[in-house]
């Protein structure tokens, strides 16, 4: 069975997006108040929700 080759962009798209969300959340928590606090909560909650969702799924085992 042949495996599909992924490009560098396909491999790193989601980790980079989650990293940017974390940076936005941390920066907004440090530099702002009120609406910025809400932004920081949302930006930091999304990566945690994604990690929880991925951890709760059954692992995909390749067929041999």
Tab-separated table of N, CA and C in Angstrom:
chain	number	residue	atom	x	y	z
A	1	UNK	N	0.848	-1.175	0.000
A	1	UNK	CA	0.000	0.000	0.000
A	1	UNK	C	0.896	1.241	0.000
A	2	UNK	N	0.608	2.153	-0.878
A	2	UNK	CA	1.388	3.382	-0.944
A	2	UNK	C	0.762	4.431	-0.036
A	3	UNK	N	1.608	5.239	0.559
A	3	UNK	CA	1.142	6.291	1.454
A	3	UNK	C	1.227	7.624	0.736
A	4	UNK	N	0.245	8.472	0.978
A	4	UNK	CA	0.234	9.804	0.390
A	4	UNK	C	1.323	10.646	1.045
A	5	UNK	N	2.102	11.320	0.233
A	5	UNK	CA	3.138	12.210	0.756
A	5	UNK	C	2.523	13.575	1.040
A	6	UNK	N	2.854	14.120	2.177
A	6	UNK	CA	2.334	15.428	2.570
A	6	UNK	C	3.403	16.493	2.357
A	7	UNK	N	2.961	17.666	1.953
A	7	UNK	CA	3.885	18.780	1.803
A	7	UNK	C	4.189	19.373	3.182
A	8	UNK	N	5.218	20.206	3.232
A	8	UNK	CA	5.589	20.854	4.488
A	8	UNK	C	4.443	21.718	4.992
A	9	UNK	N	3.764	22.397	4.094
A	9	UNK	CA	2.624	23.221	4.482
A	9	UNK	C	1.498	22.415	5.105
A	10	UNK	N	1.231	21.236	4.561
A	10	UNK	CA	0.182	20.375	5.115
A	10	UNK	C	0.566	19.847	6.491
A	11	UNK	N	1.832	19.572	6.698
A	11	UNK	CA	2.285	19.023	7.973
A	11	UNK	C	2.225	20.069	9.078
A	12	UNK	N	2.670	21.291	8.793
A	12	UNK	CA	2.818	22.300	9.830
A	12	UNK	C	1.693	23.325	9.902
A	13	UNK	N	0.661	23.202	9.075
A	13	UNK	CA	-0.421	24.195	9.053
A	13	UNK	C	-1.115	24.311	10.410
A	14	UNK	N	-1.609	23.216	10.948
A	14	UNK	CA	-2.368	23.275	12.199
A	14	UNK	C	-1.492	23.578	13.411
A	15	UNK	N	-0.308	22.987	13.559
A	15	UNK	CA	0.534	23.388	14.697
A	15	UNK	C	0.894	24.871	14.671
A	16	UNK	N	1.171	25.425	13.493
A	16	UNK	CA	1.487	26.851	13.408
A	16	UNK	C	0.274	27.710	13.749
A	17	UNK	N	-0.902	27.325	13.277
A	17	UNK	CA	-2.112	28.073	13.595
A	17	UNK	C	-2.372	28.062	15.100
A	18	UNK	N	-2.229	26.904	15.732
A	18	UNK	CA	-2.443	26.822	17.176
A	18	UNK	C	-1.386	27.625	17.926
A	19	UNK	N	-0.158	27.614	17.438
A	19	UNK	CA	0.897	28.410	18.054
A	19	UNK	C	0.622	29.899	17.960
A	20	UNK	N	0.112	30.342	16.815
A	20	UNK	CA	-0.239	31.760	16.654
A	20	UNK	C	-1.383	32.128	17.594
A	21	UNK	N	-2.374	31.252	17.726
A	21	UNK	CA	-3.472	31.511	18.657
A	21	UNK	C	-2.961	31.644	20.086
A	22	UNK	N	-2.031	30.784	20.478
A	22	UNK	CA	-1.465	30.854	21.827
A	22	UNK	C	-0.713	32.165	22.017
A	23	UNK	N	0.084	32.564	21.019
A	23	UNK	CA	0.812	33.838	21.128
A	23	UNK	C	-0.136	35.032	21.225
A	24	UNK	N	-1.197	35.023	20.431
A	24	UNK	CA	-2.185	36.098	20.488
A	24	UNK	C	-2.847	36.126	21.862
A	25	UNK	N	-3.185	34.961	22.384
A	25	UNK	CA	-3.819	34.892	23.705
A	25	UNK	C	-2.909	35.391	24.808
A	26	UNK	N	-1.644	34.999	24.776
A	26	UNK	CA	-0.712	35.444	25.809
A	26	UNK	C	-0.439	36.945	25.703
A	27	UNK	N	-0.257	37.438	24.490
A	27	UNK	CA	0.019	38.866	24.315
A	27	UNK	C	-1.177	39.715	24.726
A	28	UNK	N	-2.384	39.288	24.374
A	28	UNK	CA	-3.554	40.080	24.743
A	28	UNK	C	-3.799	40.035	26.250
A	29	UNK	N	-3.437	38.947	26.911
A	29	UNK	CA	-3.570	38.880	28.364
A	29	UNK	C	-2.571	39.815	29.045
A	30	UNK	N	-1.408	39.972	28.459
A	30	UNK	CA	-0.387	40.828	29.058
A	30	UNK	C	-0.644	42.308	28.823
A	31	UNK	N	-1.094	42.680	27.650
A	31	UNK	CA	-1.104	44.083	27.250
A	31	UNK	C	-2.464	44.761	27.285
A	32	UNK	N	-3.530	44.049	27.582
A	32	UNK	CA	-4.835	44.698	27.522
A	32	UNK	C	-5.739	44.308	28.666
A	33	UNK	N	-6.870	44.999	28.766
A	33	UNK	CA	-7.899	44.723	29.761
A	33	UNK	C	-9.254	44.637	29.071
A	34	UNK	N	-10.236	44.162	29.823
A	34	UNK	CA	-11.631	44.061	29.387
A	34	UNK	C	-11.778	43.194	28.133
A	35	UNK	N	-11.952	43.799	26.966
A	35	UNK	CA	-12.132	43.024	25.735
A	35	UNK	C	-10.909	42.188	25.405
A	36	UNK	N	-9.743	42.704	25.754
A	36	UNK	CA	-8.518	41.943	25.513
A	36	UNK	C	-8.477	40.682	26.374
A	37	UNK	N	-9.020	40.770	27.592
A	37	UNK	CA	-9.085	39.586	28.449
A	37	UNK	C	-9.984	38.517	27.839
A	38	UNK	N	-11.104	38.936	27.265
A	38	UNK	CA	-12.002	37.984	26.605
A	38	UNK	C	-11.314	37.342	25.402
A	39	UNK	N	-10.580	38.159	24.655
A	39	UNK	CA	-9.828	37.611	23.514
A	39	UNK	C	-8.796	36.599	23.985
A	40	UNK	N	-8.113	36.905	25.087
A	40	UNK	CA	-7.091	35.974	25.572
A	40	UNK	C	-7.716	34.657	26.023
A	41	UNK	N	-8.851	34.723	26.705
A	41	UNK	CA	-9.522	33.495	27.120
A	41	UNK	C	-9.909	32.644	25.911
A	42	UNK	N	-10.471	33.265	24.901
A	42	UNK	CA	-10.891	32.523	23.710
A	42	UNK	C	-9.690	31.957	22.963
A	43	UNK	N	-8.656	32.788	22.790
A	43	UNK	CA	-7.489	32.345	22.028
A	43	UNK	C	-6.736	31.237	22.747
A	44	UNK	N	-6.757	31.216	24.069
A	44	UNK	CA	-6.080	30.152	24.809
A	44	UNK	C	-6.968	28.929	25.001
A	45	UNK	N	-8.274	29.092	24.923
A	45	UNK	CA	-9.183	27.956	25.093
A	45	UNK	C	-9.268	27.096	23.831
A	46	UNK	N	-9.143	27.716	22.670
A	46	UNK	CA	-9.277	26.960	21.417
A	46	UNK	C	-8.213	25.865	21.285
A	47	UNK	N	-6.924	26.148	21.500
A	47	UNK	CA	-5.937	25.060	21.420
A	47	UNK	C	-6.186	23.955	22.451
A	48	UNK	N	-6.643	24.322	23.655
A	48	UNK	CA	-6.959	23.300	24.654
A	48	UNK	C	-8.130	22.428	24.216
A	49	UNK	N	-9.132	23.051	23.607
A	49	UNK	CA	-10.277	22.287	23.111
A	49	UNK	C	-9.856	21.341	21.988
A	50	UNK	N	-8.981	21.812	21.103
A	50	UNK	CA	-8.495	20.960	20.009
A	50	UNK	C	-7.708	19.776	20.572
A	51	UNK	N	-6.842	20.036	21.551
A	51	UNK	CA	-6.074	18.947	22.156
A	51	UNK	C	-6.983	17.945	22.852
A	52	UNK	N	-7.989	18.421	23.570
A	52	UNK	CA	-8.940	17.521	24.219
A	52	UNK	C	-9.724	16.696	23.225
A	53	UNK	N	-10.128	17.332	22.132
A	53	UNK	CA	-10.870	16.613	21.095
A	53	UNK	C	-10.004	15.528	20.460
A	54	UNK	N	-8.758	15.882	20.133
A	54	UNK	CA	-7.868	14.895	19.506
A	54	UNK	C	-7.528	13.762	20.472
A	55	UNK	N	-7.372	14.058	21.758
A	55	UNK	CA	-7.034	13.025	22.743
A	55	UNK	C	-8.199	12.074	22.980
A	56	UNK	N	-9.427	12.553	22.787
A	56	UNK	CA	-10.593	11.705	23.048
A	56	UNK	C	-10.922	10.769	21.887
A	57	UNK	N	-10.345	11.033	20.713
A	57	UNK	CA	-10.632	10.196	19.546
A	57	UNK	C	-9.833	8.904	19.616
A	58	UNK	N	-10.367	7.879	19.022
A	58	UNK	CA	-9.631	6.616	18.933
A	58	UNK	C	-8.450	6.805	18.008
A	59	UNK	N	-7.315	6.202	18.341
A	59	UNK	CA	-6.157	6.332	17.447
A	59	UNK	C	-6.405	5.602	16.125
A	60	UNK	N	-5.929	6.193	15.065
A	60	UNK	CA	-6.046	5.592	13.747
A	60	UNK	C	-4.878	4.643	13.544
A	61	UNK	N	-5.188	3.368	13.385
A	61	UNK	CA	-4.138	2.389	13.169
A	61	UNK	C	-4.100	2.013	11.681
A	62	UNK	N	-2.939	2.117	11.048
A	62	UNK	CA	-2.867	1.773	9.625
A	62	UNK	C	-3.100	0.272	9.407
A	63	UNK	N	-3.710	-0.024	8.294
A	63	UNK	CA	-3.928	-1.429	7.933
A	63	UNK	C	-2.628	-2.027	7.449
A	64	UNK	N	-2.411	-3.275	7.815
A	64	UNK	CA	-1.169	-3.913	7.341
A	64	UNK	C	-1.428	-4.885	6.228
